[in-house]
Coordinates of C-alpha atoms in Angstrom, one line a residue:
Chain A
M1 CA 8.6 7.4 37.3
P2 CA 6.1 9.4 35.4
Q3 CA 5.9 13.0 36.3
T4 CA 2.2 13.6 35.8
N5 CA 1.8 16.6 37.9
V6 CA 5.0 18.4 37.0
L7 CA 5.4 18.4 33.2
P8 CA 2.9 19.4 30.6
P9 CA 1.3 16.4 28.8
K10 CA 3.3 14.7 26.0
I11 CA 0.0 13.6 24.4
E12 CA -3.3 15.4 24.9
L13 CA -6.6 14.5 23.3
Q14 CA -9.7 16.7 23.7
N15 CA -13.1 15.7 22.5
V16 CA -11.8 13.6 19.6
T17 CA -14.6 12.2 17.4
K18 CA -14.4 10.0 14.3
S19 CA -17.2 8.4 12.3
F20 CA -17.1 6.1 9.3
I21 CA -20.3 6.8 7.3
S22 CA -23.0 6.1 9.9
K23 CA -20.7 4.2 12.4
H24 CA -19.6 6.5 15.2
V25 CA -16.3 5.0 16.3
L26 CA -14.8 7.7 18.6
R27 CA -17.4 9.8 20.4
G28 CA -15.4 12.5 22.2
I29 CA -12.2 11.1 23.6
D30 CA -10.4 13.0 26.3
L31 CA -7.0 11.6 27.3
S32 CA -3.8 13.1 28.6
I33 CA -0.4 11.2 28.8
A34 CA 2.6 12.6 30.7
P35 CA 6.1 12.4 29.4
Q36 CA 7.6 8.9 30.0
E37 CA 4.3 7.6 31.2
S38 CA 3.0 4.2 30.0
V39 CA -0.8 4.2 29.4
V40 CA -2.7 1.2 28.3
V41 CA -6.1 1.6 26.7
I42 CA -8.3 -1.5 27.2
G43 CA -11.6 -2.4 25.6
G44 CA -13.4 -5.0 23.6
S45 CA -13.0 -5.6 19.9
G46 CA -14.4 -2.9 17.7
T47 CA -14.5 -0.2 20.4
G48 CA -12.2 2.1 18.4
K49 CA -8.8 1.4 20.0
S50 CA -6.9 1.2 16.7
V51 CA -8.7 4.2 15.3
L52 CA -7.6 6.1 18.4
L53 CA -3.9 5.3 17.7
K54 CA -4.2 6.0 14.0
S55 CA -5.8 9.3 14.7
I56 CA -2.9 10.4 16.9
L57 CA -0.5 9.3 14.2
S58 CA -2.4 11.4 11.6
I59 CA -3.0 8.2 9.5
I60 CA -6.8 8.8 10.1
R61 CA -8.1 12.4 10.4
P62 CA -10.5 12.9 13.2
D63 CA -13.9 14.6 12.4
K64 CA -13.6 16.9 15.4
G65 CA -11.5 17.6 18.5
S66 CA -7.9 18.4 19.2
I67 CA -4.8 16.2 19.4
K68 CA -1.7 17.9 20.8
I69 CA 1.8 16.4 21.0
D70 CA 4.2 18.4 23.1
G71 CA 1.6 21.2 23.2
Q72 CA 1.4 21.5 19.4
E73 CA -1.8 20.8 17.5
T74 CA -1.4 17.9 15.1
V75 CA -4.9 17.6 13.5
G76 CA -4.7 18.6 9.9
L77 CA -0.9 18.7 9.7
S78 CA 0.6 18.0 6.2
G79 CA 3.9 18.0 4.4
A80 CA 7.1 18.7 6.3
K81 CA 5.3 19.5 9.6
R82 CA 3.5 16.1 9.5
D83 CA 6.9 14.4 8.7
E84 CA 8.4 16.2 11.7
H85 CA 5.4 15.1 13.9
L86 CA 5.7 11.4 12.7
A87 CA 9.5 11.4 13.4
K88 CA 8.7 11.4 17.1
F89 CA 6.8 8.1 16.9
G90 CA 7.5 4.4 16.7
M91 CA 4.8 1.8 16.4
L92 CA 4.5 -1.9 17.0
F93 CA 1.6 -3.2 14.9
Q94 CA -0.7 -6.0 15.9
G95 CA 0.4 -8.3 13.1
S96 CA 4.0 -7.0 13.3
A97 CA 3.5 -5.5 9.7
L98 CA 7.1 -6.4 8.7
F99 CA 7.9 -5.8 5.0
D100 CA 8.2 -9.3 3.5
S101 CA 10.3 -8.1 0.6
L102 CA 13.1 -7.0 2.9
L103 CA 15.5 -8.9 5.2
V104 CA 15.0 -8.7 8.9
W105 CA 17.8 -6.2 9.4
E106 CA 16.5 -4.0 6.5
N107 CA 13.1 -4.0 8.2
V108 CA 14.7 -2.8 11.5
A109 CA 16.9 -0.3 9.8
F110 CA 14.1 1.0 7.4
K111 CA 13.6 4.4 9.1
L112 CA 17.4 4.9 9.4
L113 CA 17.9 4.1 5.7
Q114 CA 14.9 5.8 4.1
A115 CA 14.1 8.7 6.3
E116 CA 17.4 9.5 8.0
H117 CA 19.6 8.5 5.0
M118 CA 22.1 6.7 7.2
P119 CA 24.9 4.9 5.3
R120 CA 23.9 1.2 4.8
G121 CA 26.8 -0.3 6.8
Q122 CA 26.1 2.0 9.8
A123 CA 22.4 1.4 9.7
K124 CA 23.0 -2.4 9.6
E125 CA 25.2 -2.1 12.7
R126 CA 22.6 -0.2 14.5
A127 CA 19.9 -2.7 13.5
I128 CA 22.0 -5.6 14.7
E129 CA 22.6 -3.8 18.1
T130 CA 18.8 -3.1 18.4
L131 CA 18.0 -6.7 17.5
A132 CA 20.4 -7.8 20.3
S133 CA 18.6 -5.5 22.8
V134 CA 15.3 -7.5 22.1
G135 CA 17.1 -10.8 22.5
L136 CA 17.8 -11.7 18.9
A137 CA 21.1 -12.9 17.5
A138 CA 22.9 -11.1 14.6
D139 CA 22.2 -14.0 12.2
V140 CA 18.5 -13.4 12.5
G141 CA 19.1 -10.2 10.7
E142 CA 19.9 -12.0 7.5
L143 CA 16.6 -14.0 7.4
S144 CA 13.4 -12.9 5.8
P145 CA 10.4 -12.2 8.1
A146 CA 8.5 -15.2 6.7
E147 CA 11.2 -17.5 8.3
L148 CA 10.5 -16.2 11.8
S149 CA 8.0 -17.4 14.4
G150 CA 5.2 -15.1 15.6
G151 CA 7.2 -14.2 18.8
M152 CA 10.3 -13.5 16.9
Q153 CA 8.4 -11.3 14.4
K154 CA 7.0 -9.3 17.4
R155 CA 10.6 -8.8 18.7
V156 CA 11.7 -7.6 15.2
A157 CA 8.8 -5.3 15.1
L158 CA 9.7 -3.9 18.5
A159 CA 13.3 -3.4 17.4
R160 CA 12.0 -1.5 14.3
A161 CA 9.8 0.6 16.5
I162 CA 12.6 1.7 18.8
V163 CA 15.7 1.8 16.6
A164 CA 15.4 5.5 15.7
N165 CA 15.0 6.5 19.4
P166 CA 11.5 7.7 19.2
E167 CA 10.0 9.9 22.0
I168 CA 6.7 8.1 21.8
V169 CA 5.9 4.4 21.0
F170 CA 2.5 2.9 20.3
F171 CA 1.9 -0.8 20.9
D172 CA -1.1 -2.2 19.1
E173 CA -2.2 -5.5 20.8
P174 CA 1.5 -6.5 21.4
T175 CA 0.7 -10.0 22.8
T176 CA -2.1 -11.0 20.4
G177 CA -1.5 -14.5 19.0
L178 CA 1.4 -15.4 21.3
D179 CA 1.5 -18.1 23.9
P180 CA 1.5 -16.9 27.5
I181 CA 5.3 -17.3 28.0
M182 CA 6.2 -15.5 24.8
A183 CA 3.6 -12.9 25.6
D184 CA 5.3 -12.3 29.0
V185 CA 8.7 -12.1 27.2
I186 CA 7.3 -9.4 24.9
N187 CA 5.8 -7.5 27.9
E188 CA 9.1 -7.6 29.7
L189 CA 10.9 -6.3 26.7
I190 CA 8.3 -3.4 26.3
V191 CA 8.8 -2.5 30.0
K192 CA 12.6 -2.6 29.6
C193 CA 12.6 -0.5 26.4
V194 CA 10.2 2.1 27.9
R195 CA 12.1 2.5 31.1
E196 CA 15.6 2.4 29.8
R197 CA 14.9 4.8 26.9
G198 CA 12.5 7.1 28.7
I199 CA 9.8 6.6 26.1
T200 CA 6.2 7.7 26.4
A201 CA 4.1 4.7 25.6
L202 CA 0.5 4.2 24.6
S203 CA -0.7 0.6 24.2
I204 CA -4.0 -0.9 23.3
T205 CA -4.9 -4.4 24.3
H206 CA -7.6 -6.7 25.7
D207 CA -5.0 -8.9 27.4
M208 CA -5.3 -7.9 31.1
A209 CA -2.0 -9.6 32.1
S210 CA -0.2 -7.5 29.5
A211 CA -2.0 -4.3 30.6
R212 CA -1.1 -4.9 34.3
K213 CA 2.5 -5.5 33.4
I214 CA 3.3 -2.6 31.0
A215 CA 0.9 0.1 32.3
D216 CA 1.5 2.9 34.7
R217 CA -2.1 4.0 34.1
I218 CA -5.0 2.1 32.5
A219 CA -8.0 3.7 30.6
M220 CA -11.0 1.8 29.4
L221 CA -12.6 2.6 26.0
H222 CA -16.2 1.6 25.5
E223 CA -18.5 2.6 22.6
G224 CA -16.0 5.3 21.6
K225 CA -15.6 6.9 25.0
I226 CA -13.1 6.7 27.8
I227 CA -15.4 5.4 30.6
W228 CA -12.8 4.9 33.3
Q229 CA -9.1 5.7 33.9
G230 CA -6.8 5.3 36.8
H231 CA -3.5 3.9 38.2
K232 CA -3.2 0.2 37.4
S233 CA -3.4 -0.7 41.1
E234 CA -6.9 0.8 41.2
I235 CA -8.4 -1.3 38.5
D236 CA -9.3 -4.2 40.8
H237 CA -11.3 -1.8 43.1
S238 CA -12.7 0.5 40.5
G239 CA -16.3 -0.1 41.4
N240 CA -17.1 0.3 37.7
P241 CA -19.3 -2.5 36.4
Y242 CA -17.9 -2.2 32.9
I243 CA -14.3 -2.6 34.2
E244 CA -15.4 -5.5 36.5
Q245 CA -17.0 -7.3 33.7
F246 CA -14.1 -6.7 31.3
I247 CA -11.2 -7.7 33.7
H248 CA -13.0 -10.9 34.8
G249 CA -14.1 -11.7 31.3
R250 CA -17.7 -12.3 32.1
A251 CA -20.4 -12.7 29.4
E252 CA -23.0 -11.2 31.8
G253 CA -22.8 -7.5 32.6
P254 CA -23.4 -4.0 31.1
I255 CA -21.2 -4.7 28.1
K256 CA -23.3 -6.4 25.5
M257 CA -21.5 -8.2 22.7
Q258 CA -23.1 -8.0 19.3
V259 CA -24.1 -11.6 18.5
R260 CA -26.4 -12.3 15.6
H261 CA -29.1 -14.9 16.3
M262 CA -29.9 -17.1 13.3
Chain B
M1 CA -39.4 4.4 -7.2
N2 CA -37.0 1.6 -6.3
F3 CA -35.7 1.6 -9.8
L4 CA -35.0 5.3 -9.7
A5 CA -33.3 4.9 -6.4
L6 CA -31.1 2.2 -7.8
I7 CA -30.1 4.4 -10.7
G8 CA -29.4 7.2 -8.3
R9 CA -27.3 5.0 -6.0
T10 CA -25.3 3.6 -9.0
L11 CA -24.6 7.1 -10.4
I12 CA -23.5 8.4 -7.0
R13 CA -21.2 5.4 -6.5
F14 CA -19.8 5.9 -10.0
F15 CA -19.1 9.6 -9.5
N16 CA -17.7 8.9 -6.1
A17 CA -15.3 6.3 -7.4
T18 CA -14.3 8.5 -10.4
G19 CA -13.6 11.5 -8.1
H20 CA -11.7 9.3 -5.7
F21 CA -9.6 7.8 -8.6
A22 CA -9.0 11.3 -10.1
W23 CA -7.7 12.5 -6.7
F24 CA -5.5 9.5 -6.4
A25 CA -4.0 10.0 -9.9
A26 CA -3.4 13.7 -9.2
K27 CA -1.6 12.9 -6.0
T28 CA 0.5 10.4 -7.8
L29 CA 1.5 12.9 -10.5
I30 CA 2.4 15.5 -7.8
H31 CA 4.5 13.1 -5.9
T32 CA 6.2 12.0 -9.2
F33 CA 7.8 15.4 -9.5
T34 CA 8.7 16.1 -5.9
R35 CA 11.4 14.7 -3.7
P36 CA 12.4 12.3 -2.2
F37 CA 12.9 9.8 -5.1
Y38 CA 13.3 6.1 -4.2
W39 CA 15.7 5.1 -7.0
G40 CA 16.3 1.6 -5.7
Q41 CA 12.5 0.9 -5.7
M42 CA 12.3 2.4 -9.2
G43 CA 15.1 0.1 -10.5
R44 CA 13.4 -2.9 -9.0
Q45 CA 10.1 -2.0 -10.6
I46 CA 11.8 -1.4 -14.0
V47 CA 13.3 -4.9 -13.9
D48 CA 10.0 -6.4 -12.8
I49 CA 7.7 -4.6 -15.2
G50 CA 10.1 -4.3 -18.2
Y51 CA 12.4 -7.3 -18.2
Y52 CA 10.1 -9.9 -16.7
S53 CA 7.2 -9.0 -19.0
L54 CA 9.4 -9.6 -22.1
P55 CA 8.6 -13.3 -22.5
V56 CA 4.8 -12.9 -22.3
V57 CA 4.7 -9.8 -24.5
G58 CA 7.1 -11.3 -27.0
L59 CA 5.2 -14.5 -27.3
T60 CA 1.9 -12.7 -27.7
A61 CA 3.4 -10.5 -30.4
L62 CA 4.9 -13.4 -32.3
F63 CA 1.6 -15.3 -32.6
T64 CA -0.4 -12.2 -33.3
G65 CA 2.0 -11.4 -36.2
M66 CA 1.7 -15.0 -37.5
V67 CA -2.1 -15.1 -37.3
L68 CA -2.3 -11.7 -38.9
A69 CA -0.3 -12.9 -41.9
L70 CA -2.4 -16.1 -42.2
Q71 CA -5.7 -14.2 -41.9
S72 CA -4.7 -11.5 -44.4
H73 CA -3.6 -14.1 -46.9
S74 CA -6.9 -16.0 -46.5
G75 CA -8.9 -12.7 -47.1
F76 CA -6.7 -10.9 -49.6
S77 CA -6.3 -13.9 -51.9
R78 CA -9.9 -13.6 -52.8
F79 CA -9.2 -10.5 -54.8
D80 CA -5.5 -11.1 -55.6
A81 CA -4.2 -8.6 -53.1
E82 CA -1.6 -10.8 -51.4
S83 CA 1.1 -8.3 -52.0
A84 CA -0.5 -6.0 -49.4
I85 CA 0.1 -8.5 -46.6
P86 CA 3.5 -7.1 -45.5
T87 CA 2.0 -3.6 -45.2
V88 CA -1.1 -4.8 -43.4
V89 CA 1.0 -6.8 -40.9
I90 CA 3.4 -3.9 -40.1
L91 CA 0.7 -1.2 -39.9
S92 CA -1.6 -3.4 -37.8
I93 CA 1.2 -4.4 -35.4
T94 CA 2.8 -1.0 -34.9
R95 CA -0.4 1.1 -34.8
E96 CA -2.8 -1.1 -33.0
L97 CA -2.0 -4.7 -32.1
G98 CA 1.4 -4.2 -30.6
P99 CA 0.4 -1.6 -28.0
V100 CA -3.1 -3.0 -27.3
M101 CA -2.0 -6.7 -27.0
A102 CA 1.0 -5.7 -24.9
G103 CA -1.2 -3.4 -22.8
L104 CA -3.7 -6.1 -22.1
M105 CA -1.0 -8.7 -21.3
V106 CA 0.8 -6.3 -19.0
A107 CA -2.6 -5.4 -17.4
G108 CA -3.0 -9.1 -16.6
R109 CA 0.5 -9.7 -15.4
I110 CA 1.6 -6.4 -13.8
G111 CA -1.8 -4.8 -12.9
A112 CA -2.8 -8.0 -11.0
A113 CA 0.6 -8.3 -9.3
I114 CA 0.6 -4.7 -8.2
A115 CA -2.9 -4.8 -6.8
A116 CA -2.3 -8.1 -5.0
E117 CA 1.0 -6.9 -3.4
L118 CA -0.3 -3.5 -2.3
G119 CA -3.7 -5.0 -1.2
T120 CA -1.8 -7.5 1.0
M121 CA 0.3 -4.7 2.3
R122 CA -2.8 -2.7 3.1
V123 CA -4.6 -5.5 5.0
T124 CA -1.5 -6.4 6.9
E125 CA -0.9 -2.8 7.9
Q126 CA 2.4 -2.6 6.1
I127 CA 1.2 0.6 4.4
D128 CA 0.4 2.2 7.8
A129 CA 3.8 1.0 9.0
L130 CA 5.5 2.9 6.2
T131 CA 3.8 6.1 7.4
T132 CA 4.9 5.5 11.0
L133 CA 8.5 5.0 9.6
S134 CA 8.4 8.6 8.2
T135 CA 8.0 7.2 4.6
N136 CA 5.3 8.5 2.3
P137 CA 3.6 5.4 0.8
Y138 CA 2.8 7.3 -2.4
K139 CA 6.4 8.1 -3.0
Y140 CA 7.7 4.7 -1.9
L141 CA 5.1 2.3 -3.4
I142 CA 3.1 4.1 -6.1
V143 CA 5.4 6.5 -7.9
P144 CA 8.1 3.9 -8.7
R145 CA 5.5 1.6 -10.2
F146 CA 3.9 4.4 -12.1
I147 CA 7.1 5.7 -13.6
A148 CA 8.5 2.2 -14.3
A149 CA 5.3 1.1 -16.1
T150 CA 5.0 4.4 -18.1
L151 CA 8.7 4.1 -19.2
M152 CA 8.9 0.4 -19.8
M153 CA 5.7 -0.1 -21.8
P154 CA 7.0 1.8 -24.9
L155 CA 10.2 -0.3 -24.8
L156 CA 8.1 -3.5 -24.5
V157 CA 5.9 -2.4 -27.4
L158 CA 9.0 -1.6 -29.5
V159 CA 10.2 -5.2 -29.0
A160 CA 6.7 -6.5 -29.6
D161 CA 6.5 -4.6 -32.9
I162 CA 9.8 -6.2 -34.1
I163 CA 8.8 -9.7 -32.9
G164 CA 5.2 -9.3 -34.4
V165 CA 6.6 -8.3 -37.8
F166 CA 9.1 -11.1 -37.6
G167 CA 6.1 -13.5 -36.9
G168 CA 4.4 -12.3 -40.0
F169 CA 7.6 -12.7 -42.0
L170 CA 8.1 -16.3 -40.8
V171 CA 4.6 -17.3 -41.9
S172 CA 4.7 -15.4 -45.1
V173 CA 8.1 -16.6 -46.2
Y174 CA 8.1 -20.2 -44.9
G175 CA 4.4 -20.9 -45.0
L176 CA 3.0 -18.8 -47.8
E177 CA 6.1 -18.9 -50.1
F178 CA 6.7 -15.2 -50.3
N179 CA 10.1 -14.0 -51.4
A180 CA 12.0 -12.9 -48.3
A181 CA 13.6 -9.8 -49.9
N182 CA 10.4 -8.7 -51.5
Y183 CA 8.5 -9.2 -48.3
L184 CA 11.0 -7.0 -46.4
N185 CA 11.0 -4.3 -49.1
Q186 CA 7.2 -4.2 -49.0
T187 CA 7.2 -4.1 -45.2
W188 CA 9.3 -0.9 -45.1
E189 CA 7.8 0.8 -48.3
Y190 CA 4.6 2.2 -46.8
L191 CA 5.8 2.5 -43.1
E192 CA 5.9 6.0 -41.7
F193 CA 7.7 7.1 -38.7
R194 CA 4.5 8.2 -36.9
D195 CA 3.0 4.7 -37.4
V196 CA 5.6 3.5 -34.8
T197 CA 5.6 6.6 -32.6
S198 CA 1.8 6.7 -32.3
G199 CA 2.0 3.1 -30.9
L200 CA 4.7 4.1 -28.5
W201 CA 2.6 7.1 -27.2
K202 CA -0.3 4.7 -26.7
A203 CA 2.0 2.3 -24.9
A204 CA 3.2 4.9 -22.4
M205 CA -0.4 5.8 -21.7
F206 CA -1.4 2.1 -21.3
G207 CA 1.5 1.6 -18.9
A208 CA 0.3 4.6 -16.8
I209 CA -3.2 3.2 -16.8
V210 CA -2.1 -0.3 -15.7
A211 CA 0.1 1.0 -12.9
L212 CA -2.6 3.5 -11.7
M213 CA -5.4 0.9 -11.7
G214 CA -3.2 -1.7 -10.0
C215 CA -2.0 0.8 -7.4
Y216 CA -5.4 2.4 -6.8
N217 CA -7.3 -0.9 -6.3
G218 CA -4.5 -2.4 -4.2
F219 CA -3.9 0.7 -2.1
N220 CA -7.6 1.0 -1.2
S221 CA -8.4 -2.6 -0.8
Q222 CA -10.3 -3.7 2.4
G223 CA -11.4 -6.8 4.2
G224 CA -8.7 -9.4 4.1
A225 CA -8.2 -12.1 1.4
Q226 CA -11.5 -11.5 -0.2
G227 CA -10.8 -7.8 -0.5
V228 CA -7.4 -8.4 -2.0
G229 CA -9.0 -10.8 -4.5
A230 CA -11.6 -8.2 -5.5
A231 CA -8.9 -5.5 -5.8
T232 CA -6.9 -7.8 -8.1
T233 CA -9.9 -8.5 -10.3
N234 CA -11.0 -4.9 -10.4
A235 CA -7.4 -3.8 -11.3
V236 CA -7.2 -6.1 -14.3
V237 CA -10.8 -5.5 -15.6
S238 CA -10.8 -1.7 -15.2
A239 CA -7.3 -1.4 -16.7
S240 CA -8.3 -3.6 -19.7
I241 CA -11.5 -1.6 -20.3
M242 CA -9.7 1.7 -20.0
I243 CA -6.9 0.6 -22.4
L244 CA -9.6 -0.2 -25.0
I245 CA -11.4 3.1 -24.5
T246 CA -8.2 5.1 -24.4
N247 CA -6.9 3.3 -27.6
Y248 CA -10.0 4.5 -29.4
L249 CA -9.7 8.1 -28.2
M250 CA -5.9 8.3 -28.9
T251 CA -6.4 6.8 -32.4
G252 CA -8.9 9.5 -33.0
I253 CA -6.5 12.2 -31.8
L254 CA -3.3 10.9 -33.3
F255 CA -4.8 10.2 -36.8
A256 CA -7.3 13.0 -36.9
A257 CA -5.6 14.7 -39.8
N258 CA -6.1 11.6 -42.1

């Protein structure tokens, strides 16, 4: 169980803002995630969810604000300190982002081979073990990513995200493009990995079934701000009109989708 | 007013892009000389850029040498200067046509391939994935291509020089009835070491340009398939133009004394 009140936050964001030219994507994000807690950020397309993840990973540099991991400021890190910071993370990308020039097992073992310089045989063994933990047979390791279905690619991407035993894993739209059954399989795997390995997880999705399954706590991002957060059991009684509209998928409500009229 | 604003916007965009590219090139150079080095990636790029470009560069050089002999004969026969053909062929090939033609062909083959590959990696988040896997994309993707292209282009041009001269020899001996031994003697008679080395220096520079332009455009591509297409076109066009400009500047520098 997450220990929100006991331990200092694993991830802490204060007033994080980010703009691209005149588009203000993040407008002062405050978010705190406890060790081993699983937080899901929900929100419509283009609300800044991916930018939020990439800012924490130092792929995008925020314009303002503070991002702390284990109490250490990470905004502006470079060189060895940034590498040390990134070593704590694993990430499952929306489109899996597998390297198509490499075999499946080489994808899974990438961090072990390139960053940890593990011998090839040992890395392969670890990759096959991790593939097994996400329900994939050893012979899948010898295929190329293009030969796999979308669901299998997600499992491989999950294996790649967890193989080096990261402390924190980000899941970017983990069920997008999958049928409901495969989506649930992926959700189950995420819950299992997070629980068994004691990982702190931050996921972004607009799939409410996925959010309810993998989250301890849910936060909603709208127009670059966290407008609500609470335990997942509270979301159905939030009393927040934005949450109500979002979880029921209604076109009418305070959230206005940008539709261009011809 | 609108016209002035248009000029201003164009200039700002130009200086912005130039500064952005200069920063990209500087970062590439810094990463080229600092650890870690991805030798496996470098080997793969050396094979891809060097070995697999041989047929297209060789064929271009062969026909360039052959056409050069034919054109020189057609022109020089007007004032009985056919004996200068071997010298014209070898000097033209080693100093100019070898490096420039090879540079343009490699810009088309390799510059486009690099931009398309890195552009696809960018839009499918594979480059971001590298970062999350504790691997610097500059070191893993760009430096190996930059080094491979810079080292392989002089070797390709050396081969192109030989094939180009051989093309001129074939046409002259079997088409224009030159004596083979005389043709070879004349070929070497006025050739200086620096005629060849100047072409090789140019080739190394052209290789660096092709790799940098391909990597820069691919690495910074945006917006899906259309963005990757635009990056590929920009990589080839900008590399080709820069090769022609650099060729002029380097010729001025390398042959300034004469």
